[in-house]
Amino acid sequence: MNPCDQPGLTPVDTAIEYLLSQVTPVREQELCPLEQACGRVLAKDVISPVNVPPADNSAMDGYAVNPGSLDSGRTPIGLFRQRGIVLAGEVFEGVLSAGECVRIMTGAVVPDGAKLVVMQENTEVVDAGVRVDHPESLRDGDNIRRAGEDIRHGEVVLAAGRRLTPADCGLLASIGIADVDVVRPLRVSLLTTGDELVAPGSELPAGKIYESNSFVLRPILARLGAEISAVTAVSDTLEAIQEALETAAADADIIITSGGVSVGEADFTRTAVEALGKLDLWKLAMKPGKPLAFGRIGKTLFLGLPGNPVSALVTLHQIGLPVLRSLSGETISPPVRIPAIASERLKKRPGRADYQRGIAELHDAGQWQVRSTGQQGSGILSSVSKANCFIVLEQERGHVEPGETVMVEMFDQWLS
Ligand code: AMP
Ligand code: MG
């Protein structure tokens, strides 16, 4: 049964689990040059065609030596005849016999026959050759970076569903890959509704407010690499909203709206979606952001966020992003939350999970402490702007007294 049909408010986790079960990830893929691939989602596993590093190489500037047998009981060789020098990018032709060495630079391939590298600081050039300090402490493999120690030929380096980070792109470059198969960008249509909304930059007539939600939602969607088409002040009539939805549904994977999903006189978004497709209305046990609409128009998903700016942001972040990321083919994991000590009283009523906005700091003793950014109303956007984290207070919790432990979710790459 659809959990939103059950009486009472739906816990956030239950809603996310259900919504994710309704998502069919985008499958179409495209080949992307590596220099543009950061942030894209891998469409296929990447298997390494090479070893990294490709050959045993020196981790130090020094001497690659063949000390003969390093078995215990024998007197180790301490003086070596230098056969040459090998720099990074070069290969020494020849095989070192016992008692021979080659001067070697960091990153250069270790010559055949060499068993280890002695760092330069532990050597001395004398008339008879190169003398090493404490030859009894030499060990096979000292200061050698082995072929394949980072990545082995044939190994799965990165799995399908991975959203590529800068380090991932470096890893792909290190195995010689110049183009990657990625999932095509999501096509997102963003609609903000409300007759009271006026674009910033114009005069503000009496009774109107500046439209701000699109300026919050669009950059978050842009960080997903989505292709966004936006209409930023659809008027509050059933016809206007229905028309905007029909146009959007024609080519978007998902339509995201803000406003018009509560039970006010001018809240037509719900009715419009119901007329064109299917819609579930959720009363989430979360604050801010109780009303949330989810449905589809044809093949296009629909997510109706609340209109209040903080509610729109919090629901997009907490509920919308898991849906969008999963739709974009990404393998997702739950957000990281850490315990912190509340340094002041936090007001909270049992019944809904609170996502209060806070400032968390790490104190000298290694303990996180958190305080509120002040007024927490769902229209107070400055409460988010000043914050570096959400203070996530459990659904049934009441007021938090100073010194109590709370869970904190630091703002991640979508909000920072
Ligand atoms: P609604 O859900 O449409 O009733 O909107 C709830 C509140 O959020 C109202 O105070 C709206 O004026 C405000 N609001 C809705 N959409 C926006 C927007 N795009 N930018 C700023 N405020 C908005
Ligand atoms: Mg409205």
GROMACS .gro file of N, CA and C in nm, residues 59-182:
model
  372
   59ALA      N    1   6.071   0.508  -0.543
   59ALA     CA    2   5.997   0.605  -0.462
   59ALA      C    3   6.089   0.715  -0.411
   60MET      N    4   6.218   0.706  -0.441
   60MET     CA    5   6.318   0.800  -0.384
   60MET      C    6   6.422   0.835  -0.490
   61ASP      N    7   6.491   0.947  -0.466
   61ASP     CA    8   6.617   0.972  -0.536
   61ASP      C    9   6.723   0.893  -0.459
   62GLY      N   10   6.806   0.816  -0.530
   62GLY     CA   11   6.908   0.737  -0.458
   62GLY      C   12   6.979   0.641  -0.552
   63TYR      N   13   6.999   0.519  -0.504
   63TYR     CA   14   7.069   0.418  -0.584
   63TYR      C   15   6.990   0.288  -0.583
   64ALA      N   16   6.965   0.236  -0.705
   64ALA     CA   17   6.906   0.102  -0.717
   64ALA      C   18   7.023   0.005  -0.707
   65VAL      N   19   7.015  -0.090  -0.616
   65VAL     CA   20   7.132  -0.176  -0.590
   65VAL      C   21   7.094  -0.323  -0.602
   66ASN      N   22   7.196  -0.402  -0.637
   66ASN     CA   23   7.183  -0.548  -0.626
   66ASN      C   24   7.280  -0.591  -0.518
   67PRO      N   25   7.230  -0.617  -0.396
   67PRO     CA   26   7.318  -0.651  -0.285
   67PRO      C   27   7.347  -0.801  -0.277
   68GLY      N   28   7.316  -0.875  -0.384
   68GLY     CA   29   7.333  -1.021  -0.377
   68GLY      C   30   7.226  -1.078  -0.288
   69SER      N   31   7.259  -1.190  -0.225
   69SER     CA   32   7.159  -1.251  -0.138
   69SER      C   33   7.151  -1.172  -0.008
   70LEU      N   34   7.027  -1.150   0.038
   70LEU     CA   35   7.010  -1.079   0.165
   70LEU      C   36   6.978  -1.178   0.277
   71ASP      N   37   7.014  -1.308   0.253
   71ASP     CA   38   6.990  -1.409   0.359
   71ASP      C   39   7.065  -1.372   0.484
   72SER      N   40   7.006  -1.406   0.598
   72SER     CA   41   7.077  -1.380   0.724
   72SER      C   42   7.200  -1.472   0.732
   73GLY      N   43   7.296  -1.428   0.803
   73GLY     CA   44   7.418  -1.510   0.818
   73GLY      C   45   7.530  -1.465   0.728
   74ARG      N   46   7.496  -1.403   0.613
   74ARG     CA   47   7.601  -1.355   0.525
   74ARG      C   48   7.637  -1.211   0.557
   75THR      N   49   7.757  -1.171   0.524
   75THR     CA   50   7.793  -1.030   0.541
   75THR      C   51   7.740  -0.956   0.418
   76PRO      N   52   7.648  -0.861   0.435
   76PRO     CA   53   7.591  -0.794   0.318
   76PRO      C   54   7.693  -0.706   0.248
   77ILE      N   55   7.670  -0.688   0.118
   77ILE     CA   56   7.757  -0.599   0.040
   77ILE      C   57   7.727  -0.455   0.081
   78GLY      N   58   7.831  -0.374   0.101
   78GLY     CA   59   7.811  -0.235   0.141
   78GLY      C   60   7.869  -0.137   0.042
   79LEU      N   61   7.943  -0.190  -0.058
   79LEU     CA   62   8.008  -0.101  -0.156
   79LEU      C   63   7.966  -0.147  -0.296
   80PHE      N   64   7.919  -0.051  -0.379
   80PHE     CA   65   7.863  -0.088  -0.510
   80PHE      C   66   7.934  -0.012  -0.621
   81ARG      N   67   7.949  -0.082  -0.733
   81ARG     CA   68   8.007  -0.019  -0.852
   81ARG      C   69   7.892   0.044  -0.931
   82GLN      N   70   7.907   0.175  -0.960
   82GLN     CA   71   7.796   0.244  -1.030
   82GLN      C   72   7.805   0.221  -1.180
   83ARG      N   73   7.694   0.168  -1.237
   83ARG     CA   74   7.691   0.135  -1.381
   83ARG      C   75   7.630   0.247  -1.465
   84GLY      N   76   7.564   0.341  -1.400
   84GLY     CA   77   7.502   0.446  -1.482
   84GLY      C   78   7.400   0.523  -1.400
   85ILE      N   79   7.316   0.595  -1.473
   85ILE     CA   80   7.213   0.677  -1.408
   85ILE      C   81   7.083   0.660  -1.487
   86VAL      N   82   6.972   0.657  -1.416
   86VAL     CA   83   6.844   0.647  -1.485
   86VAL      C   84   6.748   0.752  -1.427
   87LEU      N   85   6.692   0.834  -1.517
   87LEU     CA   86   6.600   0.941  -1.477
   87LEU      C   87   6.456   0.896  -1.501
   88ALA      N   88   6.361   0.968  -1.438
   88ALA     CA   89   6.218   0.937  -1.461
   88ALA      C   90   6.189   0.946  -1.610
   89GLY      N   91   6.120   0.847  -1.663
   89GLY     CA   92   6.088   0.845  -1.806
   89GLY      C   93   6.188   0.763  -1.887
   90GLU      N   94   6.298   0.723  -1.823
   90GLU     CA   95   6.399   0.645  -1.896
   90GLU      C   96   6.399   0.500  -1.847
   91VAL      N   97   6.460   0.415  -1.927
   91VAL     CA   98   6.476   0.275  -1.887
   91VAL      C   99   6.624   0.241  -1.897
   92PHE      N  100   6.679   0.182  -1.793
   92PHE     CA  101   6.821   0.142  -1.796
   92PHE      C  102   6.832   0.009  -1.870
   93GLU      N  103   6.912   0.006  -1.976
   93GLU     CA  104   6.931  -0.119  -2.051
   93GLU      C  105   7.040  -0.197  -1.978
   94GLY      N  106   7.012  -0.318  -1.944
   94GLY     CA  107   7.115  -0.399  -1.878
   94GLY      C  108   7.061  -0.457  -1.748
   95VAL      N  109   7.136  -0.549  -1.693
   95VAL     CA  110   7.095  -0.619  -1.571
   95VAL      C  111   7.203  -0.598  -1.466
   96LEU      N  112   7.164  -0.559  -1.346
   96LEU     CA  113   7.264  -0.538  -1.241
   96LEU      C  114   7.303  -0.672  -1.179
   97SER      N  115   7.432  -0.695  -1.168
   97SER     CA  116   7.482  -0.814  -1.097
   97SER      C  117   7.507  -0.776  -0.951
   98ALA      N  118   7.530  -0.875  -0.869
   98ALA     CA  119   7.558  -0.849  -0.728
   98ALA      C  120   7.675  -0.753  -0.717
   99GLY      N  121   7.659  -0.649  -0.633
   99GLY     CA  122   7.767  -0.553  -0.613
   99GLY      C  123   7.758  -0.434  -0.708
  100GLU      N  124   7.652  -0.430  -0.791
  100GLU     CA  125   7.639  -0.318  -0.884
  100GLU      C  126   7.519  -0.229  -0.846
  101CYS      N  127   7.532  -0.101  -0.888
  101CYS     CA  128   7.420  -0.009  -0.863
  101CYS      C  129   7.405   0.087  -0.979
  102VAL      N  130   7.287   0.153  -0.981
  102VAL     CA  131   7.260   0.258  -1.078
  102VAL      C  132   7.202   0.376  -1.001
  103ARG      N  133   7.253   0.495  -1.034
  103ARG     CA  134   7.191   0.613  -0.970
  103ARG      C  135   7.050   0.628  -1.029
  104ILE      N  136   6.949   0.650  -0.942
  104ILE     CA  137   6.810   0.648  -0.990
  104ILE      C  138   6.732   0.766  -0.929
  105MET      N  139   6.642   0.820  -1.009
  105MET     CA  140   6.559   0.932  -0.963
  105MET      C  141   6.417   0.883  -0.937
  106THR      N  142   6.346   0.958  -0.853
  106THR     CA  143   6.207   0.921  -0.819
  106THR      C  144   6.123   0.902  -0.945
  107GLY      N  145   6.053   0.791  -0.952
  107GLY     CA  146   5.964   0.765  -1.065
  107GLY      C  147   6.031   0.688  -1.178
  108ALA      N  148   6.166   0.676  -1.176
  108ALA     CA  149   6.234   0.603  -1.283
  108ALA      C  150   6.213   0.453  -1.262
  109VAL      N  151   6.210   0.379  -1.376
  109VAL     CA  152   6.189   0.235  -1.369
  109VAL      C  153   6.312   0.170  -1.305
  110VAL      N  154   6.287   0.079  -1.212
  110VAL     CA  155   6.395   0.010  -1.141
  110VAL      C  156   6.462  -0.089  -1.239
  111PRO      N  157   6.595  -0.082  -1.255
  111PRO     CA  158   6.662  -0.171  -1.352
  111PRO      C  159   6.647  -0.318  -1.313
  112ASP      N  160   6.652  -0.405  -1.415
  112ASP     CA  161   6.650  -0.548  -1.388
  112ASP      C  162   6.769  -0.583  -1.299
  113GLY      N  163   6.748  -0.671  -1.208
  113GLY     CA  164   6.857  -0.715  -1.119
  113GLY      C  165   6.861  -0.636  -0.989
  114ALA      N  166   6.808  -0.512  -0.990
  114ALA     CA  167   6.809  -0.432  -0.866
  114ALA      C  168   6.703  -0.487  -0.771
  115LYS      N  169   6.740  -0.499  -0.644
  115LYS     CA  170   6.642  -0.554  -0.549
  115LYS      C  171   6.578  -0.447  -0.462
  116LEU      N  172   6.645  -0.333  -0.454
  116LEU     CA  173   6.591  -0.227  -0.370
  116LEU      C  174   6.657  -0.095  -0.408
  117VAL      N  175   6.602   0.012  -0.352
  117VAL     CA  176   6.660   0.144  -0.372
  117VAL      C  177   6.704   0.196  -0.235
  118VAL      N  178   6.830   0.244  -0.231
  118VAL     CA  179   6.879   0.306  -0.108
  118VAL      C  180   6.867   0.456  -0.125
  119MET      N  181   6.805   0.524  -0.028
  119MET     CA  182   6.789   0.668  -0.046
  119MET      C  183   6.924   0.738  -0.040
  120GLN      N  184   6.932   0.842  -0.120
  120GLN     CA  185   7.059   0.914  -0.139
  120GLN      C  186   7.123   0.956  -0.006
  121GLU      N  187   7.040   0.998   0.089
  121GLU     CA  188   7.091   1.046   0.219
  121GLU      C  189   7.166   0.937   0.293
  122ASN      N  190   7.144   0.809   0.261
  122ASN     CA  191   7.212   0.700   0.330
  122ASN      C  192   7.328   0.643   0.248
  123THR      N  193   7.382   0.726   0.157
  123THR     CA  194   7.493   0.677   0.073
  123THR      C  195   7.605   0.781   0.071
  124GLU      N  196   7.721   0.735   0.025
  124GLU     CA  197   7.834   0.826   0.011
  124GLU      C  198   7.913   0.780  -0.112
  125VAL      N  199   7.946   0.877  -0.199
  125VAL     CA  200   8.026   0.842  -0.316
  125VAL      C  201   8.173   0.846  -0.274
  126VAL      N  202   8.242   0.734  -0.291
  126VAL     CA  203   8.385   0.725  -0.257
  126VAL      C  204   8.461   0.684  -0.383
  127ASP      N  205   8.595   0.683  -0.376
  127ASP     CA  206   8.674   0.651  -0.496
  127ASP      C  207   8.635   0.515  -0.554
  128ALA      N  208   8.609   0.419  -0.465
  128ALA     CA  209   8.587   0.282  -0.511
  128ALA      C  210   8.444   0.259  -0.560
  129GLY      N  211   8.355   0.356  -0.540
  129GLY     CA  212   8.217   0.335  -0.584
  129GLY      C  213   8.120   0.409  -0.493
  130VAL      N  214   8.007   0.344  -0.464
  130VAL     CA  215   7.904   0.404  -0.378
  130VAL      C  216   7.893   0.318  -0.253
  131ARG      N  217   7.914   0.384  -0.137
  131ARG     CA  218   7.906   0.309  -0.011
  131ARG      C  219   7.771   0.338   0.055
  132VAL      N  220   7.705   0.233   0.106
  132VAL     CA  221   7.578   0.256   0.174
  132VAL      C  222   7.597   0.238   0.324
  133ASP      N  223   7.525   0.322   0.401
  133ASP     CA  224   7.528   0.310   0.547
  133ASP      C  225   7.451   0.185   0.589
  134HIS      N  226   7.491   0.121   0.690
  134HIS     CA  227   7.418   0.007   0.751
  134HIS      C  228   7.367  -0.093   0.649
  135PRO      N  229   7.455  -0.157   0.571
  135PRO     CA  230   7.409  -0.254   0.470
  135PRO      C  231   7.330  -0.369   0.532
  136GLU      N  232   7.351  -0.394   0.662
  136GLU     CA  233   7.277  -0.505   0.725
  136GLU      C  234   7.127  -0.475   0.735
  137SER      N  235   7.090  -0.347   0.721
  137SER     CA  236   6.947  -0.316   0.734
  137SER      C  237   6.875  -0.312   0.597
  138LEU      N  238   6.946  -0.342   0.487
  138LEU     CA  239   6.880  -0.340   0.355
  138LEU      C  240   6.777  -0.453   0.345
  139ARG      N  241   6.663  -0.423   0.287
  139ARG     CA  242   6.559  -0.525   0.269
  139ARG      C  243   6.511  -0.523   0.125
  140ASP      N  244   6.482  -0.644   0.073
  140ASP     CA  245   6.425  -0.656  -0.062
  140ASP      C  246   6.306  -0.563  -0.077
  141GLY      N  247   6.302  -0.487  -0.186
  141GLY     CA  248   6.182  -0.405  -0.214
  141GLY      C  249   6.182  -0.269  -0.148
  142ASP      N  250   6.286  -0.238  -0.067
  142ASP     CA  251   6.289  -0.106  -0.003
  142ASP      C  252   6.275   0.004  -0.109
  143ASN      N  253   6.185   0.100  -0.083
  143ASN     CA  254   6.169   0.220  -0.167
  143ASN      C  255   6.136   0.190  -0.313
  144ILE      N  256   6.075   0.073  -0.335
  144ILE     CA  257   6.027   0.044  -0.471
  144ILE      C  258   5.875   0.045  -0.470
  145ARG      N  259   5.818   0.122  -0.564
  145ARG     CA  260   5.672   0.119  -0.584
  145ARG      C  261   5.645   0.012  -0.688
  146ARG      N  262   5.569  -0.091  -0.648
  146ARG     CA  263   5.551  -0.207  -0.734
  146ARG      C  264   5.451  -0.182  -0.847
  147ALA      N  265   5.477  -0.244  -0.960
  147ALA     CA  266   5.382  -0.240  -1.072
  147ALA      C  267   5.246  -0.288  -1.022
  148GLY      N  268   5.140  -0.213  -1.053
  148GLY     CA  269   5.003  -0.256  -1.018
  148GLY      C  270   4.967  -0.235  -0.873
  149GLU      N  271   5.052  -0.167  -0.793
  149GLU     CA  272   5.017  -0.153  -0.651
  149GLU      C  273   4.899  -0.059  -0.630
  150ASP      N  274   4.876   0.035  -0.720
  150ASP     CA  275   4.756   0.120  -0.710
  150ASP      C  276   4.638   0.049  -0.776
  151ILE      N  277   4.654   0.015  -0.904
  151ILE     CA  278   4.544  -0.049  -0.979
  151ILE      C  279   4.601  -0.166  -1.058
  152ARG      N  280   4.529  -0.278  -1.056
  152ARG     CA  281   4.572  -0.397  -1.131
  152ARG      C  282   4.501  -0.404  -1.264
  153HIS      N  283   4.572  -0.449  -1.364
  153HIS     CA  284   4.515  -0.476  -1.496
  153HIS      C  285   4.392  -0.567  -1.479
  154GLY      N  286   4.277  -0.529  -1.536
  154GLY     CA  287   4.157  -0.614  -1.528
  154GLY      C  288   4.067  -0.583  -1.409
  155GLU      N  289   4.114  -0.497  -1.320
  155GLU     CA  290   4.036  -0.465  -1.200
  155GLU      C  291   3.924  -0.364  -1.235
  156VAL      N  292   3.807  -0.377  -1.166
  156VAL     CA  293   3.702  -0.274  -1.180
  156VAL      C  294   3.748  -0.153  -1.099
  157VAL      N  295   3.777  -0.046  -1.169
  157VAL     CA  296   3.830   0.073  -1.102
  157VAL      C  297   3.718   0.157  -1.044
  158LEU      N  298   3.612   0.175  -1.122
  158LEU     CA  299   3.496   0.252  -1.077
  158LEU      C  300   3.371   0.182  -1.131
  159ALA      N  301   3.269   0.175  -1.047
  159ALA     CA  302   3.149   0.100  -1.086
  159ALA      C  303   3.045   0.192  -1.150
  160ALA      N  304   2.964   0.134  -1.236
  160ALA     CA  305   2.851   0.206  -1.294
  160ALA      C  306   2.769   0.266  -1.181
  161GLY      N  307   2.719   0.389  -1.200
  161GLY     CA  308   2.641   0.454  -1.095
  161GLY      C  309   2.722   0.551  -1.012
  162ARG      N  310   2.852   0.555  -1.038
  162ARG     CA  311   2.939   0.645  -0.963
  162ARG      C  312   2.929   0.785  -1.022
  163ARG      N  313   2.905   0.885  -0.937
  163ARG     CA  314   2.914   1.025  -0.983
  163ARG      C  315   3.060   1.066  -0.969
  164LEU      N  316   3.122   1.100  -1.081
  164LEU     CA  317   3.267   1.115  -1.083
  164LEU      C  318   3.315   1.238  -1.007
  165THR      N  319   3.415   1.216  -0.923
  165THR     CA  320   3.479   1.323  -0.847
  165THR      C  321   3.610   1.362  -0.918
  166PRO      N  322   3.673   1.473  -0.877
  166PRO     CA  323   3.803   1.507  -0.938
  166PRO      C  324   3.904   1.393  -0.925
  167ALA      N  325   3.911   1.327  -0.808
  167ALA     CA  326   4.007   1.217  -0.792
  167ALA      C  327   3.973   1.101  -0.886
  168ASP      N  328   3.843   1.074  -0.906
  168ASP     CA  329   3.803   0.968  -0.999
  168ASP      C  330   3.854   0.998  -1.139
  169CYS      N  331   3.842   1.126  -1.180
  169CYS     CA  332   3.887   1.163  -1.315
  169CYS      C  333   4.037   1.144  -1.328
  170GLY      N  334   4.111   1.177  -1.220
  170GLY     CA  335   4.256   1.153  -1.221
  170GLY      C  336   4.286   1.003  -1.232
  171LEU      N  337   4.209   0.924  -1.162
  171LEU     CA  338   4.226   0.778  -1.166
  171LEU      C  339   4.204   0.725  -1.307
  172LEU      N  340   4.100   0.777  -1.373
  172LEU     CA  341   4.071   0.733  -1.510
  172LEU      C  342   4.183   0.775  -1.604
  173ALA      N  343   4.235   0.897  -1.584
  173ALA     CA  344   4.348   0.942  -1.666
  173ALA      C  345   4.467   0.850  -1.643
  174SER      N  346   4.487   0.807  -1.518
  174SER     CA  347   4.606   0.727  -1.485
  174SER      C  348   4.601   0.589  -1.550
  175ILE      N  349   4.483   0.546  -1.597
  175ILE     CA  350   4.478   0.419  -1.670
  175ILE      C  351   4.460   0.443  -1.819
  176GLY      N  352   4.481   0.567  -1.860
  176GLY     CA  353   4.489   0.598  -2.003
  176GLY      C  354   4.355   0.621  -2.070
  177ILE      N  355   4.249   0.643  -1.990
  177ILE     CA  356   4.116   0.658  -2.050
  177ILE      C  357   4.088   0.805  -2.081
  178ALA      N  358   4.049   0.833  -2.204
  178ALA     CA  359   4.027   0.972  -2.246
  178ALA      C  360   3.880   1.007  -2.260
  179ASP      N  361   3.795   0.905  -2.274
  179ASP     CA  362   3.650   0.926  -2.289
  179ASP      C  363   3.577   0.824  -2.203
  180VAL      N  364   3.467   0.866  -2.141
  180VAL     CA  365   3.394   0.771  -2.056
  180VAL      C  366   3.247   0.764  -2.096
  181ASP      N  367   3.187   0.646  -2.077
  181ASP     CA  368   3.044   0.628  -2.101
  181ASP      C  369   2.970   0.678  -1.978
  182VAL      N  370   2.891   0.783  -1.997
  182VAL     CA  371   2.815   0.840  -1.886
  182VAL      C  372   2.668   0.841  -1.921
   0.00000   0.00000   0.00000
